[in-house]
């Protein structure tokens, strides 16, 4: 090829790389995408194609090579150029005042300027850039050397592989997983029969230490940077330092402030203690740093930590309450789950009345009895959990909980299969299981049949109108109106939403059928691979396991499901009713009509949780941001929308009500 052509192609490749990195930055760091996903994917695929065609133009720092490496057998240890020290803690305001008094004494200054940052509850990492290129990423380790987790950190799109300037420096920060992503990750793991993570920090730590970078790449890791190790910059304050990191296009937490004197620091700490549950990620305190870097240098370090900073730690959000009773829930797969019914307590912004106790082993391990006083918290500030029993509060009137050996719904023997923690009811016609199957089938993520919640599912089952999900499609308004507490309008709406659900893509049907271990993601992969239910029914195990991410456990469960005679009966009812059995090509489950649109939600919505609303927007190609800026398209104002509404009005952002949001959908 002529040199000239190669030079032109090189120019094109370099410009594609710059373009892609720019969009990575706008999307992942600024949360303000400039183009929609389809356009971005097109740029990536153009670049990939050129790099394939012209191997001489390949570059390990190309955005196509974020996930490159092979699985490791162990992490290597690498040295930090400047040690990564920990922080001293203050557990109350007295601790803060002591910290300030010491600084005043050592600096001989009465009123020091402090810089306050949120203390992200994740795990500390250090990024080493050389000549502007990301060379290494390390865990903290023992502070002097850490594990080389470069391959995994490269998969985080917020981390630039190349800085805008040709610099050599160490930048430090915290890797974390957001509360919403944590919940989603655990839901997916539960559906796939995997162990769930106790909290977002454990999920982040586990993910960062994955030996296979392809697995790490699938984890929703994010990070905030807040400090430097070795560097040759001349900066004078912590505030300037963070602005500088922002200028280097690194992700920095926007919630930070200068406080003049320790009283303002106290106010700031109180402020965030009251509203930390509203943040999309977990924080466990505020980090207070002396703002002046000159003064920091003067104050120096003790053997363990800097004298110029302290971590003001919030007490973990835990409350004591009483287990009023333990009831058992029967899931759609027959798993029997003990659930603690609690005296209502307010925790991280909501009232908690129930907490799953997961299985009988866990109840025994924690020694929970009915009537016990217990300590509860919320994992990831979302999922209520009983942490421990306060044995000192026992009165002797507590009752032992015994897992029922007969199903409370159908009275058949319950069994524990070997290797399983759950006790199960194996009766395929157990009413409780069948009702749960209906609820799951109709749920928003599956067939999305509005009006078919738990109460209605139970009603149509008990009235014998519906015995399985196939029967739903034969319900008529007349039959429904005859049921107790069923209004004419609701009956008509329900029949309409059942009819609408016939057009859903195959993936929703596969998920809705409730095949064991087949969560939303597996359902999508399977539907995309086979295209029609009839082909899927004939699937061989090898064909299923050939799908990336589908292992033998899921494959076996799928094959077992389609071999059951009752499956055939249900599928024939669905077919005869005209339910769609095909997956549209090109992955167009829902229209991408919100592509390129950014939403901010503020205040409580009446029909969805914020997470659900966000998911709906994202499913349709839109984005949800947590902060109001000129770049957002809509602010959806729920009840008590607060300061975001004011800001949106000031900036001239379009403000819509929940009703208008629904109309938009
Ligand atoms: S500064 C030498 N700033 O908290 C000073 N740390 O308890 C180094 N952390 O090891 C730390 N958010 O893992 C700093 N805004 C923040 C932080 C933060 C979270 C973590 C970090 C550190 C630990 C200390």
XYZ file of C-alpha atoms and ligand atoms in Angstrom:
689
model
C 0.000 0.000 0.000
C 1.167 3.486 -0.753
C 2.667 5.337 2.212
C 0.263 8.063 1.476
C -2.765 5.805 2.004
C -1.364 4.376 5.190
C -0.729 7.880 6.492
C -4.331 8.789 5.733
C -5.640 5.675 7.444
C -3.434 6.400 10.457
C -4.898 9.891 10.621
C -8.418 8.418 10.481
C -7.598 5.858 13.193
C -6.136 8.514 15.476
C -9.093 10.782 14.950
C -11.541 7.931 15.693
C -9.655 7.171 18.912
C -9.794 10.818 19.985
C -13.469 10.990 19.109
C -14.293 7.807 21.056
C -12.334 8.895 24.118
C -14.112 12.238 24.000
C -17.486 10.500 24.033
C -16.352 8.147 26.813
C -15.519 11.241 28.836
C -18.813 13.027 28.155
C -20.822 9.881 28.846
C -19.020 8.304 31.795
C -17.418 11.254 33.569
C -19.645 14.222 32.824
C -22.851 12.207 32.598
C -23.782 14.327 29.569
C -23.656 12.262 26.393
C -23.269 14.114 23.140
C -24.426 11.304 20.848
C -26.670 8.257 21.215
C -25.407 4.725 21.808
C -25.949 3.605 18.234
C -23.664 6.360 16.899
C -21.051 5.526 19.520
C -21.180 1.825 18.629
C -20.700 2.784 14.984
C -17.507 4.716 15.812
C -16.191 1.766 17.813
C -16.936 -0.692 15.079
C -15.312 1.566 12.434
C -12.191 1.716 14.568
C -12.195 -2.014 15.233
C -12.466 -2.729 11.538
C -9.558 -0.457 10.639
C -7.387 -1.953 13.381
C -8.166 -5.441 12.061
C -7.371 -4.433 8.501
C -4.197 -2.573 9.406
C -2.503 -4.476 12.241
C 0.430 -2.062 12.038
C -1.881 0.634 13.412
C -2.842 -1.367 16.511
C -2.112 0.296 19.846
C -2.453 -1.161 23.355
C -3.940 2.155 24.485
C -6.670 2.190 21.866
C -10.205 2.364 23.318
C -10.871 -0.968 21.577
C -8.336 -2.578 23.882
C -9.850 -1.779 27.256
C -10.607 -5.430 27.768
C -7.594 -7.123 26.354
C -5.745 -9.381 28.650
C -6.024 -13.063 29.422
C -7.159 -14.254 32.858
C -4.357 -14.093 35.423
C -3.477 -16.834 37.894
C -2.595 -14.301 40.573
C -2.012 -10.567 40.840
C 1.531 -9.310 40.913
C 2.661 -6.985 43.636
C 3.821 -3.501 42.620
C 5.288 -0.676 44.645
C 3.553 2.634 45.270
C 5.943 5.464 44.418
C 4.605 7.411 47.397
C 3.073 5.287 50.208
C -0.735 5.152 50.396
C -1.518 5.902 53.991
C -4.830 5.543 55.778
C -6.638 8.219 57.766
C -7.273 8.738 61.438
C -10.942 8.563 62.337
C -13.220 10.846 64.316
C -16.356 9.058 65.460
C -18.068 12.121 66.899
C -17.902 15.900 66.920
C -15.509 15.858 69.856
C -13.047 13.956 67.688
C -13.382 16.665 65.050
C -12.759 19.415 67.594
C -9.664 17.606 68.907
C -8.368 17.339 65.346
C -8.894 21.082 64.808
C -7.335 22.018 68.152
C -4.216 20.010 67.266
C -3.969 21.728 63.886
C -4.461 25.179 65.416
C -1.735 24.406 67.939
C 0.749 23.004 65.423
C 0.124 25.665 62.787
C -0.270 28.532 65.237
C -3.252 29.678 63.178
C -6.671 30.222 64.797
C -8.963 29.664 61.874
C -7.823 27.168 59.296
C -9.548 26.569 55.955
C -10.615 22.961 55.574
C -11.657 21.129 52.468
C -14.481 18.628 52.962
C -15.130 15.717 50.640
C -17.546 12.822 50.877
C -15.953 9.615 52.110
C -16.864 7.126 49.412
C -17.399 3.619 50.740
C -15.452 1.626 48.204
C -11.854 0.615 47.906
C -8.791 2.727 47.406
C -6.816 2.480 44.183
C -3.854 4.281 42.701
C -3.418 4.984 38.994
C 0.095 5.461 37.671
C 0.342 7.553 34.502
C 3.621 7.781 32.646
C 4.032 10.282 29.829
C 0.256 10.784 29.945
C -0.489 7.063 29.482
C -2.101 4.786 32.066
C 0.633 2.309 32.936
C -0.480 0.688 36.177
C -3.450 0.524 38.502
C -2.909 -0.795 42.024
C -4.902 -1.647 45.117
C -3.741 -0.062 48.361
C -2.300 -3.338 49.684
C -0.181 -2.690 52.760
C 0.258 0.971 51.772
C 3.757 0.431 50.375
C 2.906 -1.988 47.610
C -0.403 -3.172 46.200
C -1.787 -5.654 43.731
C -1.454 -4.872 40.063
C -5.084 -4.693 38.921
C -4.336 -2.660 35.778
C -6.253 -5.008 33.462
C -9.417 -4.623 35.501
C -9.176 -0.879 36.007
C -8.694 -0.339 32.280
C -12.215 -1.700 31.781
C -13.676 1.264 33.702
C -14.683 3.733 31.016
C -14.376 6.684 33.404
C -10.622 6.124 33.557
C -8.813 7.754 30.656
C -6.162 5.529 29.115
C -4.490 8.761 28.022
C -4.478 12.121 29.792
C -4.930 15.355 27.866
C -1.387 16.319 28.928
C 1.846 14.415 28.704
C 2.263 13.907 32.456
C 3.741 11.381 34.841
C 1.859 11.102 38.098
C 0.081 8.868 40.585
C -3.615 9.681 41.153
C -5.584 8.138 43.989
C -9.240 7.508 44.477
C -11.982 5.134 45.423
C -13.594 2.482 43.224
C -17.246 1.837 44.042
C -20.500 0.358 42.777
C -23.656 2.488 42.941
C -26.564 1.387 45.123
C -28.762 0.811 42.088
C -26.129 -1.233 40.252
C -25.478 -3.229 43.422
C -29.148 -4.113 43.669
C -29.274 -5.055 39.997
C -26.095 -7.144 40.244
C -27.416 -9.032 43.260
C -30.798 -9.597 41.647
C -29.062 -11.064 38.624
C -26.823 -13.235 40.807
C -29.766 -14.480 42.827
C -31.636 -15.438 39.667
C -28.592 -17.338 38.515
C -28.238 -19.132 41.844
C -24.966 -17.348 42.727
C -23.951 -16.006 46.103
C -25.060 -12.404 46.618
C -22.751 -9.642 47.851
C -23.362 -8.259 51.342
C -22.938 -4.604 50.319
C -21.729 -2.442 47.438
C -18.206 -2.229 48.889
C -17.796 -6.013 48.895
C -19.207 -6.150 45.398
C -16.682 -3.546 44.225
C -13.767 -5.227 46.011
C -14.715 -8.637 44.601
C -15.015 -7.192 41.115
C -11.743 -5.315 41.138
C -9.987 -8.480 42.232
C -11.432 -10.686 39.492
C -8.611 -12.560 37.813
C -10.446 -12.560 34.495
C -10.687 -8.983 33.143
C -13.586 -9.998 30.895
C -15.619 -10.703 34.013
C -14.460 -7.497 35.685
C -15.513 -5.588 32.567
C -19.107 -6.713 33.120
C -19.228 -5.320 36.643
C -20.587 -1.772 36.924
C -17.481 -0.287 38.538
C -17.127 3.473 38.899
C -14.651 5.707 40.656
C -13.945 9.113 42.127
C -10.428 10.473 42.369
C -9.391 12.707 45.249
C -5.640 12.814 45.666
C -2.139 12.466 44.302
C 0.842 10.265 45.035
C 4.045 11.103 43.218
C 3.774 14.147 40.954
C 5.609 17.267 39.875
C 2.716 19.706 39.774
C 2.763 22.991 41.561
C -0.572 23.428 43.249
C -1.420 25.364 46.368
C -4.686 23.953 47.733
C -6.690 20.729 47.841
C -9.467 22.586 46.059
C -7.132 23.460 43.213
C -5.931 19.882 43.135
C -9.438 18.551 42.534
C -10.120 21.194 39.881
C -6.875 20.147 38.255
C -7.945 16.484 38.253
C -11.206 17.556 36.641
C -9.237 19.407 34.006
C -7.319 16.196 33.350
C -10.766 14.703 32.563
C -10.636 12.454 35.606
C -13.867 11.758 37.550
C -14.077 13.873 40.708
C -17.001 14.007 43.130
C -18.858 17.314 42.689
C -20.019 17.318 46.331
C -17.154 19.119 48.051
C -16.615 22.409 49.745
C -14.233 24.767 51.520
C -15.108 25.351 55.175
C -13.619 28.218 57.069
C -13.002 26.880 60.562
C -14.142 23.639 62.184
C -17.677 24.898 62.939
C -18.456 25.019 59.245
C -16.988 21.535 58.919
C -19.389 20.339 61.625
C -22.319 21.854 59.716
C -21.216 20.150 56.524
C -20.897 16.779 58.273
C -24.396 17.153 59.770
C -25.829 18.199 56.428
C -24.646 15.040 54.666
C -25.534 12.765 57.543
C -29.148 13.856 56.972
C -29.176 13.359 53.226
C -26.595 10.689 52.510
C -29.298 8.130 51.726
C -30.324 10.277 48.757
C -26.957 9.834 47.058
C -26.752 7.184 44.342
C -23.667 5.647 46.040
C -22.775 4.821 49.634
C -20.675 7.103 51.776
C -19.527 6.308 55.291
C -18.448 9.787 56.347
C -16.764 13.014 55.339
C -13.018 13.381 54.776
C -11.775 16.667 56.205
C -8.472 17.947 54.807
C -6.487 21.088 55.516
C -7.014 23.041 52.298
C -3.581 24.656 52.013
C -1.021 22.242 50.587
C 1.789 24.261 52.174
C 0.216 23.849 55.568
C -0.349 20.157 54.819
C 3.369 19.806 54.163
C 4.238 21.586 57.407
C 1.922 19.371 59.422
C 3.293 16.218 57.825
C 2.571 12.643 58.802
C 2.599 10.320 61.781
C 3.740 6.763 61.061
C 0.238 5.746 60.038
C -1.566 8.757 58.674
C -1.371 12.402 57.684
C -1.811 14.998 60.462
C -3.647 17.255 58.014
C -6.670 15.066 57.411
C -9.252 13.083 59.313
C -12.139 10.800 58.400
C -15.308 11.865 60.192
C -17.195 8.575 60.263
C -20.960 8.337 60.384
C -22.322 5.721 62.702
C -23.571 2.803 60.599
C -27.313 3.198 60.016
C -28.576 0.505 62.303
C -31.683 0.378 64.440
C -33.010 -1.906 67.105
C -36.457 -3.341 66.642
C -38.474 -6.432 67.498
C -39.210 -9.499 65.414
C -42.961 -9.663 65.871
C -43.269 -12.866 63.893
C -41.520 -14.920 61.236
C -43.667 -15.895 58.277
C -42.707 -18.004 55.331
C -43.027 -17.030 51.699
C -43.277 -19.589 48.949
C -41.537 -18.436 45.793
C -42.394 -19.372 42.236
C -39.761 -22.113 42.238
C -41.144 -23.535 45.484
C -38.301 -22.148 47.623
C -39.567 -21.382 51.107
C -38.150 -18.191 52.552
C -38.522 -17.130 56.171
C -39.330 -13.425 56.481
C -39.077 -11.447 59.715
C -42.059 -9.185 60.393
C -40.673 -6.223 62.301
C -41.997 -3.470 64.474
C -41.741 -0.658 61.891
C -38.510 1.362 62.084
C -37.281 4.194 59.944
C -33.963 3.448 58.251
C -32.045 5.313 55.514
C -35.123 7.277 54.515
C -37.875 4.617 54.519
C -39.919 2.642 57.028
C -38.847 -0.968 57.312
C -41.421 -3.606 58.306
C -40.044 -6.817 56.852
C -36.653 -8.375 56.248
C -35.937 -11.587 54.388
C -34.080 -14.125 56.531
C -33.162 -16.074 53.357
C -33.134 -19.654 54.705
C -33.302 -21.786 57.840
C -29.513 -22.066 58.195
C -29.242 -18.303 58.382
C -31.948 -18.078 61.051
C -30.068 -20.702 63.074
C -26.670 -19.093 62.508
C -27.916 -15.723 63.731
C -30.000 -17.408 66.465
C -33.110 -15.370 65.647
C -36.245 -16.206 67.675
C -39.767 -14.789 67.376
C -40.043 -11.910 69.835
C -36.307 -11.157 69.780
C -34.928 -7.647 69.774
C -32.653 -7.398 66.755
C -30.349 -4.929 65.030
C -31.388 -4.157 61.461
C -29.757 -2.175 58.662
C -30.084 -1.813 54.915
C -27.543 -3.516 52.668
C -26.522 -0.971 50.061
C -28.965 1.377 51.793
C -31.722 -0.539 50.006
C -32.281 -4.091 51.224
C -33.397 -4.505 54.853
C -31.364 -7.082 56.746
C -31.318 -8.444 60.289
C -27.728 -8.146 61.478
C -27.864 -9.739 64.910
C -29.926 -10.557 67.969
C -29.594 -8.426 71.093
C -29.492 -11.410 73.467
C -29.408 -9.170 76.577
C -32.947 -8.086 75.754
C -34.377 -11.595 75.897
C -37.237 -12.085 78.343
C -37.608 -15.851 78.100
C -40.883 -15.481 76.231
C -39.255 -15.695 72.794
C -40.321 -18.566 70.592
C -38.092 -20.721 68.437
C -38.784 -20.568 64.715
C -39.253 -23.924 63.074
C -39.177 -24.128 59.340
C -42.391 -25.872 58.288
C -41.853 -29.374 56.960
C -45.227 -29.188 55.272
C -45.892 -26.478 52.683
C -48.160 -23.875 54.303
C -49.999 -23.517 51.006
C -50.568 -27.081 49.766
C -49.457 -29.178 52.772
C -47.114 -31.372 50.753
C -43.816 -32.396 52.351
C -41.076 -29.809 51.936
C -37.567 -31.035 51.159
C -34.039 -29.801 51.184
C -32.178 -31.020 48.149
C -28.525 -31.769 48.702
C -26.260 -28.782 48.194
C -29.145 -26.299 48.511
C -29.743 -23.890 51.342
C -33.430 -23.560 50.542
C -36.201 -25.892 51.628
C -38.643 -26.398 48.807
C -42.155 -27.438 48.099
C -41.854 -29.784 45.117
C -45.546 -29.942 44.285
C -45.872 -28.447 40.786
C -49.525 -27.609 41.436
C -48.914 -25.849 44.743
C -51.307 -22.849 44.727
C -48.806 -20.444 46.309
C -46.222 -21.256 43.641
C -48.749 -20.898 40.860
C -49.847 -17.488 42.121
C -46.195 -16.404 42.366
C -45.641 -17.636 38.798
C -48.544 -15.468 37.631
C -47.152 -12.451 39.485
C -43.724 -12.984 37.972
C -45.122 -13.505 34.465
C -47.095 -10.259 34.672
C -44.333 -8.220 36.340
C -42.928 -5.094 34.749
C -39.671 -6.722 33.698
C -41.432 -9.754 32.213
C -44.716 -9.443 30.272
C -45.543 -6.104 31.914
C -49.266 -6.668 32.434
C -50.481 -3.638 34.306
C -53.166 -4.327 36.881
C -52.052 -7.903 37.505
C -50.342 -7.442 40.861
C -50.335 -9.916 43.783
C -53.946 -9.268 44.870
C -55.435 -9.749 41.398
C -53.219 -12.779 40.707
C -54.513 -14.381 43.869
C -58.096 -13.457 42.991
C -58.062 -14.942 39.489
C -56.351 -18.057 40.796
C -58.721 -18.609 43.708
C -61.741 -18.058 41.495
C -60.418 -20.875 39.297
C -60.481 -18.664 36.214
C -56.725 -19.043 35.865
C -54.575 -22.063 36.644
C -51.477 -21.156 34.655
C -50.113 -18.207 32.679
C -51.736 -19.515 29.489
C -55.219 -19.029 30.982
C -54.619 -15.297 31.392
C -55.166 -14.808 27.679
C -58.677 -16.256 27.869
C -59.932 -13.885 30.559
C -62.762 -11.607 29.494
C -64.052 -8.446 31.111
C -67.366 -10.217 31.844
C -65.658 -13.030 33.726
C -63.522 -10.575 35.692
C -66.382 -8.255 36.655
C -68.109 -11.186 38.312
C -65.210 -11.387 40.823
C -65.391 -9.672 44.202
C -63.861 -6.164 44.383
C -63.342 -5.974 40.623
C -64.630 -2.767 39.064
C -65.750 -2.654 35.454
C -63.073 -0.181 34.410
C -60.277 -2.183 36.064
C -61.496 -5.371 34.420
C -61.490 -3.729 30.996
C -58.061 -2.223 31.533
C -56.663 -5.554 32.658
C -58.013 -7.376 29.600
C -56.507 -4.656 27.436
C -53.069 -4.877 29.041
C -53.121 -8.673 28.773
C -53.921 -8.289 25.062
C -51.117 -5.746 24.642
C -48.644 -8.138 26.222
C -49.122 -10.574 23.326
C -46.803 -8.409 21.252
C -43.872 -8.567 23.617
C -40.595 -9.878 22.231
C -39.614 -13.462 22.996
C -37.076 -12.435 25.637
C -39.826 -11.149 27.908
C -41.825 -14.337 27.460
C -38.784 -16.527 28.195
C -38.067 -14.521 31.330
C -41.741 -14.506 32.315
C -42.039 -18.289 32.073
C -39.899 -18.411 35.182
C -37.400 -21.079 34.132
C -35.005 -21.694 37.013
C -31.778 -19.695 36.915
C -32.965 -17.816 33.806
C -32.905 -14.160 34.757
C -33.580 -11.249 32.462
C -30.137 -11.316 30.962
C -30.012 -15.055 30.261
C -33.521 -14.797 28.763
C -32.338 -12.077 26.398
C -29.247 -14.010 25.311
C -31.258 -17.160 24.723
C -34.042 -15.372 22.819
C -31.507 -13.592 20.628
C -29.666 -16.836 19.847
C -32.716 -18.937 18.917
C -35.040 -16.263 17.579
C -38.229 -18.302 18.030
C -39.726 -20.332 20.838
C -40.111 -23.346 18.570
C -36.380 -23.417 17.862
C -35.623 -22.855 21.532
C -37.835 -25.803 22.514
C -35.666 -28.078 20.391
C -32.390 -26.623 21.683
C -29.576 -29.029 22.520
C -27.414 -28.540 25.565
C -24.306 -27.814 23.456
C -26.151 -25.089 21.576
C -27.148 -23.427 24.815
C -23.752 -23.648 26.473
C -22.182 -22.265 23.291
C -23.793 -18.922 24.187
C -21.307 -16.805 26.074
C -22.371 -16.504 29.710
C -24.760 -19.481 29.587
C -23.309 -22.337 31.606
C -24.399 -25.953 32.133
C -26.665 -25.096 35.061
C -28.849 -22.728 33.047
C -28.775 -25.021 29.995
C -29.945 -28.002 32.002
C -32.727 -25.977 33.582
C -33.912 -24.795 30.154
C -33.932 -28.300 28.723
C -35.688 -29.691 31.793
C -38.330 -26.954 31.541
C -39.166 -27.682 27.907
C -39.334 -31.435 28.569
C -42.112 -31.103 31.116
C -45.552 -32.046 29.771
C -47.167 -29.093 31.582
C -44.887 -26.702 29.704
C -46.327 -27.936 26.420
C -49.854 -27.418 27.636
C -49.133 -23.824 28.675
C -47.260 -23.012 25.466
C -50.096 -24.328 23.310
C -52.553 -22.067 25.153
C -50.237 -19.120 24.579
C -49.785 -19.989 20.898
C -53.515 -20.385 20.296
C -54.111 -17.006 21.940
C -51.686 -15.394 19.497
C -48.866 -14.574 21.903
C -45.735 -13.599 19.975
C -43.089 -16.359 20.005
C -40.368 -14.497 18.132
C -37.523 -12.161 18.978
C -37.271 -9.145 16.698
C -33.954 -8.998 14.881
C -31.669 -6.118 15.741
C -32.482 -6.114 19.388
C -35.340 -3.689 19.115
C -37.302 -4.725 22.133
C -38.561 -1.278 22.781
C -38.252 1.700 20.589
C -35.227 3.802 21.368
C -37.430 6.845 21.305
C -35.720 8.460 24.272
C -32.248 8.107 22.743
C -30.109 11.151 23.415
C -32.548 12.501 26.020
C -31.377 13.044 29.582
C -33.776 13.066 32.527
C -33.418 14.136 36.118
C -35.977 12.914 38.662
C -36.715 14.954 41.705
C -39.144 14.192 44.498
C -41.281 11.081 44.994
C -43.212 9.614 42.080
C -46.516 7.913 42.736
C -46.405 5.022 40.245
C -42.750 4.053 40.293
C -39.755 4.099 42.529
C -36.994 6.316 41.176
C -35.050 3.199 40.228
C -37.952 1.854 38.194
C -38.421 5.167 36.428
C -34.711 5.300 35.641
C -34.794 1.809 34.268
C -37.707 2.613 31.979
C -35.856 5.627 30.601
C -32.679 3.621 30.087
C -34.536 0.750 28.427
C -35.757 3.212 25.840
C -32.337 4.591 25.119
C -32.510 7.630 27.413
C -30.206 8.571 30.253
C -30.782 9.560 33.824
C -28.558 12.034 35.565
C -28.433 12.849 39.237
C -27.695 16.521 38.827
C -29.402 19.351 37.020
C -27.460 21.164 34.329
C -28.270 22.980 31.110
C -27.574 19.817 29.159
C -30.476 17.813 30.553
C -33.707 17.634 28.587
C -36.339 17.091 31.279
C -36.709 17.411 35.002
C -39.527 15.138 36.175
C -40.970 16.728 39.287
C -42.614 14.361 41.757
C -43.850 15.199 45.228
C -41.676 17.654 47.156
C -39.120 18.082 44.384
C -36.815 20.394 46.374
C -33.842 22.378 45.146
C -33.390 20.547 41.852
C -36.671 22.005 40.652
C -35.517 25.524 41.453
C -32.251 24.972 39.678
C -33.997 23.517 36.623
C -36.281 26.567 36.466
C -33.318 28.920 36.755
C -31.536 27.146 33.918
C -34.649 27.032 31.759
C -34.751 23.224 31.705
C -38.132 21.768 30.736
C -39.971 20.677 33.862
C -42.652 17.995 33.511
C -45.028 16.299 35.938
C -45.274 12.559 36.460
C -48.391 12.503 34.227
C -46.560 14.288 31.459
C -43.672 11.838 31.865
C -46.085 8.936 31.403
C -47.608 10.624 28.375
C -44.106 10.941 26.943
C -43.617 7.207 27.350
S -7.986 10.896 51.326
C -3.672 10.255 52.927
N -10.455 11.298 50.437
O -11.088 6.398 53.086
C -5.095 10.535 52.612
N -9.901 9.138 51.268
O -10.317 5.910 55.884
C -5.725 9.487 51.824
N -11.721 7.490 51.093
O -7.931 5.006 52.472
C -7.179 9.420 51.772
N -13.192 8.847 50.171
O -9.836 4.593 50.765
C -9.583 10.411 50.988
N -12.558 11.774 49.568
C -11.701 10.907 50.106
C -12.066 9.565 50.378
C -11.128 8.700 50.961
C -12.967 7.605 50.599
C -11.170 6.258 51.698
C -9.771 5.913 51.233
C -8.938 5.969 52.462
C -9.940 5.719 53.538
C -9.467 6.271 54.860
